[in-house]
Amino acid sequence: MMCTDVVLQWSFSPSNYFKKGFNASCDGHTLKIAPGKVEALIDAETYESNPSLRGKLHSCLNIIFLAQHFSTHTAYKLSQPTKVVVHQNGRKDYFVELEPAIIRITGGSVDFQVTDKNGNVISDSAAKSLQIMEQLRQGALAHASDELLLRLLQSYDAAVNDPNNELVHLYEIRDALAHKFGTEANARSTLAIPNSIWSRLGRICNNEPLNQGRHRGQNARTVLRDAGADELAEARGIVRNMIEAYLRYLPSR
């Protein structure tokens, strides 16, 4: 029986992991992301002639979820795709790939608005956050094949998933950029990262006597403490800026 289309479907939770639905383009195909689900409609002949397409689209979707970590720090579960074959007579056949789901950890984020005395919105953090995340997603998808970019996102992902060693994983991002450009000075110069910001991340991750830090074993005579929420937020913000700087650099290569 002839089929005309293949639909790949993913599910994820929580259903509001993204603030609103949107479309993303990958390898010439559209990923339609709605609350709790993702769909990609593909011509059957195109799908059958490109065995790697399913994996490419799944990788693109992973990039989108990894980038969203910068905004949410929220638990999510992403399924493997279900393949739906649509026949000319309207019949649909469903195929499920039995592979492990991808599970992320918990956290939280807060949006806020600033209004004047008449209730007019002066500043809307949610709207600004959506704009920033869209720019980040588009940049990440445009360079999804870049191995270093993927490593940077994976290190941030590891920081979210392993909070006891969060600062260790965040520092990996600075370390990877220094290795990419040969020296820390070259990395700072090429990416236009101020030395004060670069050094500040090092101080938080290396020098402060923090349970989540890199050199806690060298602070044997010092009572270690948990990193404060402000310190973690600052470190996350610094490495996000570093990754954004690398995304700005990529088109110039």
XYZ file of C-alpha atoms in Angstrom:
253
model
C 0.000 0.000 0.000
C 1.490 3.350 -1.065
C 2.297 5.880 1.635
C 2.587 9.608 1.052
C 4.010 11.004 4.260
C 5.962 10.073 7.349
C 5.310 11.956 10.568
C 7.877 11.807 13.361
C 6.375 12.562 16.752
C 8.111 13.208 20.078
C 6.604 13.820 23.491
C 8.166 15.693 26.371
C 7.313 16.753 29.886
C 6.591 19.065 31.500
C 4.360 20.207 28.673
C 5.177 23.865 29.419
C 8.951 23.371 29.275
C 8.947 26.051 26.568
C 7.054 29.268 27.266
C 5.121 28.927 24.007
C 5.032 26.842 20.834
C 7.317 27.604 17.908
C 8.751 26.112 14.733
C 12.405 25.267 14.192
C 14.101 24.391 10.909
C 16.553 21.503 10.659
C 18.076 20.005 7.512
C 15.344 21.596 5.399
C 12.529 20.214 7.550
C 10.304 21.880 10.123
C 10.080 20.779 13.741
C 6.734 21.956 15.098
C 7.096 22.330 18.849
C 3.863 22.611 20.831
C 3.068 22.008 24.515
C 4.237 18.492 25.319
C 4.850 17.350 21.759
C 6.936 17.813 18.616
C 6.078 16.823 15.049
C 7.979 16.731 11.782
C 6.111 16.023 8.519
C 8.326 14.440 5.852
C 7.615 13.205 2.343
C 7.771 9.393 2.446
C 10.187 9.114 -0.477
C 12.517 11.670 1.083
C 12.429 9.851 4.422
C 13.133 6.422 2.930
C 15.994 7.727 0.786
C 17.729 9.372 3.744
C 18.344 6.818 6.534
C 20.168 9.367 8.689
C 17.346 11.922 8.643
C 15.619 10.640 11.794
C 18.876 10.898 13.738
C 19.606 14.388 12.389
C 16.201 15.682 13.427
C 16.529 14.096 16.868
C 19.959 15.702 17.277
C 18.521 19.097 16.322
C 15.793 18.643 18.893
C 18.394 17.778 21.525
C 20.240 21.013 20.680
C 17.014 22.964 21.219
C 16.447 21.336 24.624
C 20.071 21.858 25.649
C 19.880 25.542 24.742
C 16.667 25.911 26.761
C 18.633 24.945 29.896
C 19.962 28.500 29.981
C 16.454 29.794 30.587
C 14.668 27.134 32.621
C 16.890 24.874 34.764
C 13.754 22.735 34.850
C 13.357 18.961 34.760
C 12.357 17.502 31.415
C 11.862 14.150 29.793
C 12.177 13.788 26.018
C 11.004 10.635 24.267
C 12.442 8.925 21.247
C 10.334 9.615 18.153
C 7.314 7.614 17.093
C 7.119 7.127 13.337
C 3.668 7.440 11.785
C 3.287 6.262 8.173
C 0.338 7.914 6.437
C -1.104 5.948 3.488
C -2.974 7.324 0.511
C -6.287 5.952 1.789
C -5.844 7.720 5.129
C -4.675 4.702 7.077
C -1.941 5.361 9.634
C 0.644 2.871 10.890
C 2.545 3.634 14.100
C 6.102 2.513 14.850
C 7.817 3.116 18.196
C 11.603 3.010 18.653
C 12.285 1.350 22.010
C 15.269 3.388 23.161
C 16.004 5.090 26.490
C 14.385 8.451 27.098
C 16.458 11.478 27.946
C 15.872 12.761 31.478
C 17.043 16.061 32.913
C 17.046 17.478 36.407
C 14.963 19.923 38.399
C 15.281 23.600 39.054
C 13.275 26.728 38.425
C 13.099 30.191 36.878
C 11.100 33.344 37.507
C 9.767 35.922 35.034
C 8.679 39.389 36.062
C 7.315 42.663 34.700
C 8.127 46.225 35.720
C 5.219 48.651 35.392
C 4.755 52.363 35.967
C 2.132 53.786 38.346
C -0.508 53.507 35.607
C 0.169 49.804 35.024
C 2.011 50.264 31.731
C 4.738 47.663 31.182
C 8.201 49.196 31.265
C 10.208 45.978 31.307
C 9.030 42.434 30.627
C 11.605 39.803 31.542
C 9.529 37.009 29.987
C 9.414 38.722 26.600
C 13.110 39.533 26.765
C 13.906 35.961 27.810
C 11.938 34.574 24.849
C 13.827 36.848 22.464
C 17.202 35.847 23.905
C 16.325 32.146 23.816
C 15.150 32.368 20.207
C 18.464 33.961 19.212
C 20.366 31.303 21.139
C 18.370 28.441 19.581
C 18.819 29.794 16.077
C 22.550 30.222 16.602
C 22.928 26.750 18.090
C 20.929 25.106 15.284
C 22.868 27.000 12.613
C 26.094 25.514 13.971
C 24.795 22.191 15.302
C 27.623 20.337 13.525
C 30.311 22.245 15.414
C 31.908 19.751 17.805
C 33.105 22.337 20.315
C 29.707 24.009 20.511
C 28.112 20.655 21.282
C 30.739 20.007 23.994
C 30.038 23.408 25.541
C 26.303 22.731 25.640
C 26.894 19.255 27.034
C 29.097 20.657 29.799
C 26.340 23.076 30.742
C 23.885 20.186 30.612
C 26.146 18.200 32.941
C 26.247 21.170 35.325
C 22.453 21.162 35.461
C 22.258 17.394 35.924
C 25.044 17.108 38.507
C 24.474 19.969 40.970
C 27.000 18.608 43.471
C 29.716 19.297 40.889
C 28.061 22.154 39.043
C 31.024 24.517 39.157
C 33.355 21.764 37.928
C 31.243 21.370 34.805
C 30.804 25.105 34.266
C 34.562 25.585 34.404
C 34.926 22.958 31.655
C 33.424 25.541 29.306
C 36.140 28.097 30.036
C 38.777 25.369 29.811
C 37.471 24.128 26.452
C 37.549 27.624 24.962
C 41.114 28.183 26.170
C 42.131 24.874 24.565
C 40.348 25.782 21.320
C 42.267 29.045 20.915
C 45.568 27.825 22.320
C 45.775 30.060 25.397
C 43.422 31.849 27.752
C 44.663 35.206 26.422
C 43.876 34.208 22.834
C 40.424 32.990 23.824
C 39.637 36.239 25.654
C 40.932 38.376 22.799
C 39.217 36.436 20.013
C 35.870 36.258 21.773
C 36.060 39.740 23.327
C 35.626 38.405 26.854
C 36.886 40.854 29.517
C 39.671 39.506 31.703
C 37.706 40.514 34.802
C 34.799 38.260 33.781
C 37.101 35.408 32.777
C 38.932 35.660 36.116
C 35.736 35.953 38.114
C 34.572 32.540 36.890
C 37.943 31.106 37.893
C 37.652 32.584 41.362
C 34.160 31.158 41.915
C 35.046 27.720 40.570
C 38.594 27.395 41.899
C 39.298 29.677 44.830
C 36.163 29.941 46.916
C 35.819 27.119 49.521
C 32.690 25.702 47.902
C 31.327 22.175 48.025
C 30.513 22.381 44.313
C 33.933 23.788 43.361
C 36.930 22.269 41.612
C 39.580 22.521 44.348
C 37.608 21.612 47.443
C 40.195 18.951 48.309
C 42.837 21.694 48.564
C 40.787 23.482 51.215
C 41.275 20.783 53.842
C 41.857 23.362 56.576
C 38.893 25.454 55.563
C 35.279 24.681 56.282
C 33.558 24.249 52.940
C 30.164 25.759 52.288
C 27.517 25.380 49.621
C 27.651 27.946 46.860
C 25.076 30.656 47.282
C 22.265 31.072 44.790
C 23.808 34.374 43.706
C 27.200 32.734 43.085
C 25.672 29.938 41.017
C 23.562 32.408 39.051
C 26.640 34.543 38.375
C 28.696 31.555 37.196
C 25.867 30.356 34.940
C 25.491 33.831 33.471
C 29.213 34.098 32.756
C 29.424 30.788 30.908
C 26.256 31.541 28.953
C 27.889 34.779 27.814
C 30.987 32.782 26.860
C 28.928 30.384 24.751
C 27.082 33.280 23.127
C 30.454 34.874 22.338
C 31.559 31.640 20.675
C 28.320 31.568 18.644
C 29.058 35.109 17.435
C 32.568 34.008 16.468
C 31.506 30.946 14.434
C 30.235 32.753 11.290
C 33.609 34.524 10.963
C 35.650 31.332 10.762
